[in-house]
């Protein structure tokens, strides 16, 4: 040991650990909470943009729904050796012919039964006046005339507001025409080049995310087409059952009732209720309470067949949405975007659920090849069938 050597100092004792005052459960809850808040904020922004651009978003969604109906039909024709252009034109002609024929039949029946409807409305109004004139109401004809006069005076006073409303209605017609063009172009390009458009969308994202997006796109499209086919069959069955029942009972406007039921069936749960109320109300107004009760029984029978036979038989595992999710989705969609929101809520929930599950179950390591897009290769192999 030299003169200048020093004795090694003993190691310093570690500082006592300060216990973390925040429990582990609270940390995990906070981590989940802020992530959920970010997701909710992103969804809120998307919804706000969609509502603000509803003149574009709603026609686009309508075109997407129509594409889910037309693309499988066009693919079926192409699988049976039809030229692609002829299959696309035939699909379009079939849809427009069906819509035109349905509108023509509805107009013919309304025109045929219009005198009967006017007579029945006059009779009902007179009966209502007599009923209101009795106790406990005691509303006389003079009071009714006074109320009608007040309504006329109000309309004359607010004529400018009514004119503004007509101007807004004219602007709505312009937007409707624009929406029709958007629907036409969306369905046309979906029929011509739908898979390539999705592959272009997938290539916009990072390479690591492409396998999951490809799998999610296939799953979502299968779910959407299955949902549209199921709803088409269910809506047709409901319309035929209730329309034939109304015709047998002699209820006027049986075909318009069937059309209302058919359109309402595309809004699950709520649409069926509205269509049934319309059918029962018209039967009560024109045929009396006995026929209205029978009509109510027919509506309930048709809805039971739909719920316990058609949906379990046709839906299977293609569309997995719990009935509570259907009701809450329709209510939320109606609150956010009215009728359009109620109409698109369930197909959106079903499609989004299928896409999320498919993306979660997809292993990118199994799908990623050497320098190629697996979705594009799969699409090239499946193009003759889709």
Short mmCIF file of C-alpha atoms in Angstrom, two decimals:
data_model
loop_
_atom_site.label_atom_id
_atom_site.label_comp_id
_atom_site.label_asym_id
_atom_site.label_seq_id
_atom_site.Cartn_x
_atom_site.Cartn_y
_atom_site.Cartn_z
CA UNK A 1 0.00 0.00 0.00
CA UNK A 2 1.40 3.33 -1.01
CA UNK A 3 1.39 6.49 0.98
CA UNK A 4 -1.29 8.16 -1.16
CA UNK A 5 -3.71 5.26 -1.41
CA UNK A 6 -7.15 5.71 0.00
CA UNK A 7 -9.37 3.29 1.73
CA UNK A 8 -12.41 2.33 -0.40
CA UNK A 9 -15.55 3.91 0.97
CA UNK A 10 -18.41 1.54 1.72
CA UNK A 11 -21.24 1.54 -0.84
CA UNK A 12 -23.97 4.04 -0.16
CA UNK A 13 -27.16 2.48 1.10
CA UNK A 14 -30.08 2.82 -1.39
CA UNK A 15 -32.66 5.44 -0.66
CA UNK A 16 -35.80 4.01 0.84
CA UNK A 17 -38.48 3.38 -1.82
CA UNK A 18 -41.31 5.86 -1.67
CA UNK A 19 -44.63 4.02 -2.04
CA UNK A 20 -46.63 5.10 -5.08
CA UNK A 21 -49.81 6.78 -3.80
CA UNK A 22 -51.68 6.00 -7.04
CA UNK A 23 -53.16 2.48 -7.00
CA UNK A 24 -52.40 0.22 -9.95
CA UNK A 25 -56.09 -0.16 -10.76
CA UNK A 26 -56.49 3.60 -11.05
CA UNK A 27 -53.50 3.79 -13.41
CA UNK A 28 -54.99 1.12 -15.66
CA UNK A 29 -58.40 2.82 -15.59
CA UNK A 30 -56.85 6.18 -16.45
CA UNK A 31 -54.88 4.65 -19.32
CA UNK A 32 -58.04 3.13 -20.75
CA UNK A 33 -60.03 6.31 -20.11
CA UNK A 34 -57.82 8.72 -22.03
CA UNK A 35 -57.54 6.31 -24.94
CA UNK A 36 -61.32 5.93 -25.02
CA UNK A 37 -61.68 9.71 -24.90
CA UNK A 38 -59.38 10.05 -27.91
CA UNK A 39 -61.41 7.45 -29.83
CA UNK A 40 -64.70 9.12 -28.89
CA UNK A 41 -63.34 12.52 -29.92
CA UNK A 42 -62.22 11.14 -33.29
CA UNK A 43 -65.62 9.52 -33.88
CA UNK A 44 -67.35 12.76 -32.89
CA UNK A 45 -65.29 14.70 -35.44
CA UNK A 46 -66.13 12.16 -38.13
CA UNK A 47 -69.85 12.36 -37.28
CA UNK A 48 -69.82 16.15 -37.31
CA UNK A 49 -68.15 16.21 -40.72
CA UNK A 50 -70.60 13.59 -42.03
CA UNK A 51 -73.62 15.58 -40.79
CA UNK A 52 -72.20 18.81 -42.21
CA UNK A 53 -71.63 17.12 -45.58
CA UNK A 54 -74.86 15.14 -45.50
CA UNK A 55 -75.71 16.15 -49.10
CA UNK A 56 -72.68 14.12 -50.18
CA UNK A 57 -72.48 11.44 -47.48
CA UNK A 58 -76.09 10.26 -47.70
CA UNK A 59 -76.09 9.76 -51.50
CA UNK A 60 -72.73 8.00 -51.19
CA UNK A 61 -74.16 5.60 -48.59
CA UNK A 62 -77.25 5.01 -50.73
CA UNK A 63 -75.01 4.22 -53.68
CA UNK A 64 -72.98 1.86 -51.49
CA UNK A 65 -76.13 0.01 -50.40
CA UNK A 66 -77.35 -0.25 -53.98
CA UNK A 67 -73.92 -1.49 -55.00
CA UNK A 68 -74.17 -4.24 -52.40
CA UNK A 69 -77.31 -5.35 -54.21
CA UNK A 70 -76.18 -4.82 -57.81
CA UNK A 71 -72.58 -6.07 -57.68
CA UNK A 72 -73.50 -9.66 -56.71
CA UNK A 73 -76.15 -9.72 -59.45
CA UNK A 74 -73.67 -8.43 -62.03
CA UNK A 75 -71.05 -10.93 -60.82
CA UNK A 76 -73.61 -13.73 -61.15
CA UNK A 77 -74.24 -12.79 -64.76
CA UNK A 78 -70.50 -12.57 -65.47
CA UNK A 79 -69.94 -16.01 -63.96
CA UNK A 80 -72.48 -17.29 -66.48
CA UNK A 81 -70.37 -15.90 -69.34
CA UNK A 82 -72.14 -12.57 -69.83
CA UNK A 83 -69.88 -9.74 -71.01
CA UNK A 84 -69.06 -7.34 -68.21
CA UNK A 85 -70.61 -4.31 -69.91
CA UNK A 86 -73.82 -6.24 -70.65
CA UNK A 87 -74.04 -7.52 -67.06
CA UNK A 88 -73.67 -3.97 -65.70
CA UNK A 89 -76.30 -2.54 -68.05
CA UNK A 90 -78.69 -5.40 -67.28
CA UNK A 91 -78.30 -4.80 -63.54
CA UNK A 92 -79.13 -1.13 -63.96
CA UNK A 93 -82.11 -1.82 -66.22
CA UNK A 94 -83.49 -4.40 -63.79
CA UNK A 95 -83.37 -1.96 -60.87
CA UNK A 96 -84.90 0.96 -62.76
CA UNK A 97 -87.55 -1.27 -64.33
CA UNK A 98 -88.56 -2.60 -60.91
CA UNK A 99 -88.74 0.90 -59.41
CA UNK A 100 -90.66 2.27 -62.39
CA UNK A 101 -93.15 -0.60 -62.41
CA UNK A 102 -93.74 -0.25 -58.68
CA UNK A 103 -94.29 3.52 -58.96
CA UNK A 104 -96.67 3.01 -61.88
CA UNK A 105 -98.77 0.46 -59.97
CA UNK A 106 -98.96 2.71 -56.90
CA UNK A 107 -100.02 5.71 -59.01
CA UNK A 108 -102.69 3.65 -60.82
CA UNK A 109 -104.24 2.40 -57.58
CA UNK A 110 -104.25 5.85 -55.97
CA UNK A 111 -105.93 7.30 -59.04
CA UNK A 112 -108.47 4.46 -59.16
CA UNK A 113 -109.45 4.73 -55.49
CA UNK A 114 -109.22 8.53 -55.19
CA UNK A 115 -113.03 9.14 -55.44
CA UNK A 116 -113.66 6.55 -52.75
CA UNK A 117 -110.99 8.09 -50.57
CA UNK A 118 -112.43 11.60 -50.96
CA UNK A 119 -115.92 10.35 -50.09
CA UNK A 120 -114.65 8.46 -47.07
CA UNK A 121 -112.63 11.45 -45.83
CA UNK A 122 -115.72 13.68 -46.13
CA UNK A 123 -117.76 11.14 -44.15
CA UNK A 124 -115.07 10.81 -41.49
CA UNK A 125 -114.77 14.59 -41.12
CA UNK A 126 -118.53 14.93 -40.73
CA UNK A 127 -118.58 12.15 -38.15
CA UNK A 128 -115.72 13.78 -36.30
CA UNK A 129 -117.62 17.09 -36.19
CA UNK A 130 -120.70 15.37 -34.78
CA UNK A 131 -118.56 13.54 -32.23
CA UNK A 132 -116.79 16.71 -31.12
CA UNK A 133 -120.10 18.53 -30.82
CA UNK A 134 -121.27 16.03 -28.15
CA UNK A 135 -120.28 16.07 -24.51
CA UNK A 136 -117.80 16.24 -22.93
CA UNK A 137 -116.19 18.10 -25.86
CA UNK A 138 -119.03 20.46 -26.80
CA UNK A 139 -117.18 21.91 -29.80
CA UNK A 140 -119.68 23.53 -32.14
CA UNK A 141 -119.46 24.22 -35.86
CA UNK A 142 -119.04 27.93 -35.13
CA UNK A 143 -115.96 27.25 -33.01
CA UNK A 144 -114.49 25.07 -35.74
CA UNK A 145 -115.16 27.79 -38.32
CA UNK A 146 -113.46 30.31 -36.05
CA UNK A 147 -110.41 28.10 -35.69
CA UNK A 148 -110.23 27.55 -39.44
CA UNK A 149 -110.51 31.31 -39.99
CA UNK A 150 -107.69 31.90 -37.51
CA UNK A 151 -105.53 29.37 -39.35
CA UNK A 152 -106.21 31.10 -42.69
CA UNK A 153 -105.37 34.49 -41.15
CA UNK A 154 -102.12 33.09 -39.72
CA UNK A 155 -101.14 31.70 -43.12
CA UNK A 156 -101.84 35.02 -44.81
CA UNK A 157 -99.85 36.90 -42.16
CA UNK A 158 -96.85 34.59 -42.48
CA UNK A 159 -96.94 34.29 -46.26
CA UNK A 160 -93.34 35.47 -46.51
CA UNK A 161 -92.19 32.67 -44.22
CA UNK A 162 -94.09 30.19 -46.35
CA UNK A 163 -92.40 31.59 -49.45
CA UNK A 164 -89.04 31.13 -47.74
CA UNK A 165 -90.03 27.55 -47.03
CA UNK A 166 -90.85 26.98 -50.69
CA UNK A 167 -87.48 28.45 -51.64
CA UNK A 168 -85.79 26.06 -49.21
CA UNK A 169 -87.80 23.22 -50.74
CA UNK A 170 -86.57 24.27 -54.17
CA UNK A 171 -83.00 24.22 -52.90
CA UNK A 172 -83.69 20.76 -51.48
CA UNK A 173 -84.79 19.59 -54.92
CA UNK A 174 -81.49 20.83 -56.36
CA UNK A 175 -79.59 18.92 -53.68
CA UNK A 176 -81.73 15.84 -54.41
CA UNK A 177 -80.77 15.99 -58.09
CA UNK A 178 -77.10 16.31 -57.12
CA UNK A 179 -77.54 13.33 -54.81
CA UNK A 180 -79.02 11.25 -57.63
CA UNK A 181 -75.92 11.88 -59.73
CA UNK A 182 -73.69 10.89 -56.82
CA UNK A 183 -75.67 7.66 -56.36
CA UNK A 184 -75.38 6.87 -60.07
CA UNK A 185 -71.62 7.45 -60.16
CA UNK A 186 -70.97 5.49 -56.94
CA UNK A 187 -72.90 2.44 -58.13
CA UNK A 188 -71.44 2.71 -61.64
CA UNK A 189 -67.83 2.76 -60.46
CA UNK A 190 -68.54 0.04 -57.89
CA UNK A 191 -69.86 -2.17 -60.69
CA UNK A 192 -67.00 -1.35 -63.04
CA UNK A 193 -63.98 -1.20 -60.76
CA UNK A 194 -64.97 -1.76 -57.13
CA UNK A 195 -62.12 -4.11 -56.03
CA UNK A 196 -59.47 -1.86 -57.57
CA UNK A 197 -60.86 1.17 -55.73
CA UNK A 198 -60.55 -0.68 -52.41
CA UNK A 199 -56.99 -1.74 -53.21
CA UNK A 200 -56.13 1.88 -53.97
CA UNK A 201 -57.58 2.87 -50.59
CA UNK A 202 -55.57 0.16 -48.85
CA UNK A 203 -52.31 1.27 -50.49
CA UNK A 204 -52.73 4.76 -49.02
CA UNK A 205 -52.06 3.31 -45.55
CA UNK A 206 -48.70 2.06 -44.19
CA UNK A 207 -47.57 -1.33 -45.46
CA UNK A 208 -47.86 -2.95 -42.02
CA UNK A 209 -51.59 -2.08 -41.86
CA UNK A 210 -52.51 -3.30 -45.34
CA UNK A 211 -53.14 -6.99 -44.53
CA UNK A 212 -55.59 -6.10 -41.76
CA UNK A 213 -57.33 -3.52 -43.94
CA UNK A 214 -57.63 -6.02 -46.78
CA UNK A 215 -59.17 -8.65 -44.52
CA UNK A 216 -61.46 -6.06 -42.95
CA UNK A 217 -62.63 -4.87 -46.37
CA UNK A 218 -63.53 -8.38 -47.52
CA UNK A 219 -65.37 -9.14 -44.28
CA UNK A 220 -67.26 -5.83 -44.33
CA UNK A 221 -68.33 -6.25 -47.94
CA UNK A 222 -69.56 -9.81 -47.32
CA UNK A 223 -71.53 -8.64 -44.30
CA UNK A 224 -73.05 -5.69 -46.13
CA UNK A 225 -74.14 -7.78 -49.14
CA UNK A 226 -75.55 -10.46 -46.83
CA UNK A 227 -77.45 -7.84 -44.82
CA UNK A 228 -78.94 -6.24 -47.93
CA UNK A 229 -80.04 -9.61 -49.34
CA UNK A 230 -81.60 -10.63 -46.04
CA UNK A 231 -83.41 -7.31 -45.64
CA UNK A 232 -84.63 -7.49 -49.24
CA UNK A 233 -86.20 -10.91 -48.68
CA UNK A 234 -87.62 -9.89 -45.30
CA UNK A 235 -89.02 -6.62 -46.67
CA UNK A 236 -90.60 -8.41 -49.64
CA UNK A 237 -92.19 -11.02 -47.37
CA UNK A 238 -93.56 -8.38 -45.00
CA UNK A 239 -94.92 -6.30 -47.88
CA UNK A 240 -96.59 -9.26 -49.57
CA UNK A 241 -98.09 -10.58 -46.33
CA UNK A 242 -99.51 -7.28 -45.12
CA UNK A 243 -100.49 -6.10 -48.62
CA UNK A 244 -102.38 -9.31 -49.41
CA UNK A 245 -104.08 -9.17 -46.01
CA UNK A 246 -105.17 -5.58 -46.64
CA UNK A 247 -106.47 -6.49 -50.11
CA UNK A 248 -108.48 -9.45 -48.74
CA UNK A 249 -110.04 -7.20 -46.09
CA UNK A 250 -110.95 -4.67 -48.76
CA UNK A 251 -108.75 -1.95 -47.26
CA UNK A 252 -108.11 0.78 -49.85
CA UNK A 253 -104.56 1.58 -50.97
CA UNK A 254 -103.36 -1.98 -50.34
CA UNK A 255 -100.43 -1.61 -52.75
CA UNK A 256 -99.22 1.73 -51.28
CA UNK A 257 -99.48 0.11 -47.85
CA UNK A 258 -97.31 -2.76 -49.08
CA UNK A 259 -94.77 -0.27 -50.48
CA UNK A 260 -94.62 1.59 -47.16
CA UNK A 261 -94.12 -1.70 -45.32
CA UNK A 262 -91.42 -2.72 -47.82
CA UNK A 263 -89.47 0.51 -47.39
CA UNK A 264 -89.96 0.53 -43.62
CA UNK A 265 -88.60 -3.00 -43.27
CA UNK A 266 -85.14 -1.69 -44.16
CA UNK A 267 -85.15 0.09 -40.79
CA UNK A 268 -85.24 -2.88 -38.40
CA UNK A 269 -87.73 -2.83 -35.50
CA UNK A 270 -88.79 0.81 -35.94
CA UNK A 271 -89.74 0.48 -39.62
CA UNK A 272 -91.92 -2.56 -38.97
CA UNK A 273 -93.78 -0.70 -36.22
CA UNK A 274 -94.38 2.35 -38.43
CA UNK A 275 -95.55 0.22 -41.36
CA UNK A 276 -97.94 -1.71 -39.13
CA UNK A 277 -99.36 1.50 -37.66
CA UNK A 278 -100.03 2.87 -41.15
CA UNK A 279 -101.80 -0.33 -42.23
CA UNK A 280 -103.94 -0.52 -39.09
CA UNK A 281 -104.73 3.23 -39.21
CA UNK A 282 -105.96 3.10 -42.82
CA UNK A 283 -108.06 0.01 -42.02
CA UNK A 284 -109.59 1.80 -39.03
CA UNK A 285 -110.26 4.97 -41.03
CA UNK A 286 -111.92 3.31 -44.03
CA UNK A 287 -113.21 -0.06 -42.81
CA UNK A 288 -113.98 0.29 -39.12
CA UNK A 289 -112.54 -1.09 -35.92
CA UNK A 290 -113.32 -4.76 -36.67
CA UNK A 291 -111.17 -4.77 -39.81
CA UNK A 292 -108.55 -2.73 -37.95
CA UNK A 293 -108.28 -5.42 -35.27
CA UNK A 294 -108.00 -8.11 -37.97
CA UNK A 295 -105.35 -6.03 -39.75
CA UNK A 296 -103.47 -5.72 -36.46
CA UNK A 297 -103.53 -9.50 -36.12
CA UNK A 298 -102.15 -9.89 -39.65
CA UNK A 299 -99.35 -7.42 -38.92
CA UNK A 300 -98.41 -9.22 -35.69
CA UNK A 301 -98.47 -12.61 -37.47
CA UNK A 302 -96.20 -11.36 -40.26
CA UNK A 303 -93.78 -9.83 -37.75
CA UNK A 304 -93.64 -13.09 -35.79
CA UNK A 305 -92.84 -15.04 -38.95
CA UNK A 306 -90.10 -12.51 -39.73
CA UNK A 307 -88.56 -12.63 -36.25
CA UNK A 308 -88.73 -16.39 -35.59
CA UNK A 309 -88.44 -17.90 -39.08
CA UNK A 310 -86.93 -15.58 -41.68
CA UNK A 311 -84.16 -13.91 -39.70
CA UNK A 312 -82.81 -17.09 -38.03
CA UNK A 313 -83.03 -18.98 -41.33
CA UNK A 314 -81.53 -16.33 -43.62
CA UNK A 315 -79.18 -14.35 -41.42
CA UNK A 316 -77.24 -17.19 -39.83
CA UNK A 317 -73.78 -16.07 -38.82
CA UNK A 318 -73.37 -13.48 -41.57
CA UNK A 319 -74.78 -10.52 -39.64
CA UNK A 320 -74.02 -10.69 -35.92
CA UNK A 321 -75.78 -7.77 -34.25
CA UNK A 322 -77.63 -8.22 -30.98
CA UNK A 323 -81.27 -6.96 -30.96
CA UNK A 324 -80.37 -4.47 -28.23
CA UNK A 325 -77.63 -3.13 -30.47
CA UNK A 326 -80.17 -2.81 -33.28
CA UNK A 327 -82.61 -0.80 -31.15
CA UNK A 328 -79.93 1.47 -29.67
CA UNK A 329 -78.28 1.91 -33.07
CA UNK A 330 -81.53 2.90 -34.76
CA UNK A 331 -82.39 5.31 -31.93
CA UNK A 332 -78.92 6.89 -32.01
CA UNK A 333 -78.92 7.16 -35.80
CA UNK A 334 -82.35 8.80 -35.77
CA UNK A 335 -81.23 11.27 -33.09
CA UNK A 336 -78.10 12.21 -35.04
CA UNK A 337 -79.34 12.24 -38.64
CA UNK A 338 -83.10 11.66 -38.65
CA UNK A 339 -84.58 9.13 -41.07
CA UNK A 340 -81.29 8.66 -42.91
CA UNK A 341 -79.51 7.89 -39.66
CA UNK A 342 -82.13 5.31 -38.69
CA UNK A 343 -81.90 3.71 -42.13
CA UNK A 344 -78.10 3.38 -42.22
CA UNK A 345 -77.53 2.64 -38.52
CA UNK A 346 -77.89 -1.15 -38.58
CA UNK A 347 -75.94 -1.87 -41.80
CA UNK A 348 -73.20 0.45 -40.55
CA UNK A 349 -73.03 -1.33 -37.17
CA UNK A 350 -73.05 -4.78 -38.78
CA UNK A 351 -70.38 -3.86 -41.32
CA UNK A 352 -68.16 -2.08 -38.80
CA UNK A 353 -68.44 -5.00 -36.39
CA UNK A 354 -67.41 -7.48 -39.09
CA UNK A 355 -64.47 -5.31 -40.19
CA UNK A 356 -63.17 -4.82 -36.65
CA UNK A 357 -63.41 -8.53 -35.83
CA UNK A 358 -61.69 -9.50 -39.08
CA UNK A 359 -58.89 -6.99 -38.53
CA UNK A 360 -58.40 -8.22 -34.96
CA UNK A 361 -58.20 -11.87 -36.01
CA UNK A 362 -55.84 -11.25 -38.93
CA UNK A 363 -52.16 -12.05 -38.39
CA UNK A 364 -50.09 -9.77 -40.65
CA UNK A 365 -47.11 -12.14 -40.45
CA UNK A 366 -49.12 -14.89 -42.10
CA UNK A 367 -50.42 -12.66 -44.90
CA UNK A 368 -47.39 -10.52 -45.72
CA UNK A 369 -45.51 -11.88 -48.70
CA UNK A 370 -42.25 -10.89 -50.25
CA UNK A 371 -42.83 -7.52 -51.77
CA UNK A 372 -46.43 -7.91 -52.85
CA UNK A 373 -49.84 -6.91 -51.58
CA UNK A 374 -51.74 -10.05 -50.52
CA UNK A 375 -55.06 -8.30 -50.94
CA UNK A 376 -54.27 -7.45 -54.54
CA UNK A 377 -53.23 -11.03 -55.29
CA UNK A 378 -56.35 -12.38 -53.70
CA UNK A 379 -58.48 -9.92 -55.66
CA UNK A 380 -56.84 -11.00 -58.93
CA UNK A 381 -57.68 -14.62 -58.17
CA UNK A 382 -61.25 -13.85 -57.13
CA UNK A 383 -62.12 -11.23 -59.75
CA UNK A 384 -64.05 -13.62 -62.08
CA UNK A 385 -66.35 -14.52 -59.18
CA UNK A 386 -67.00 -11.03 -57.79
#
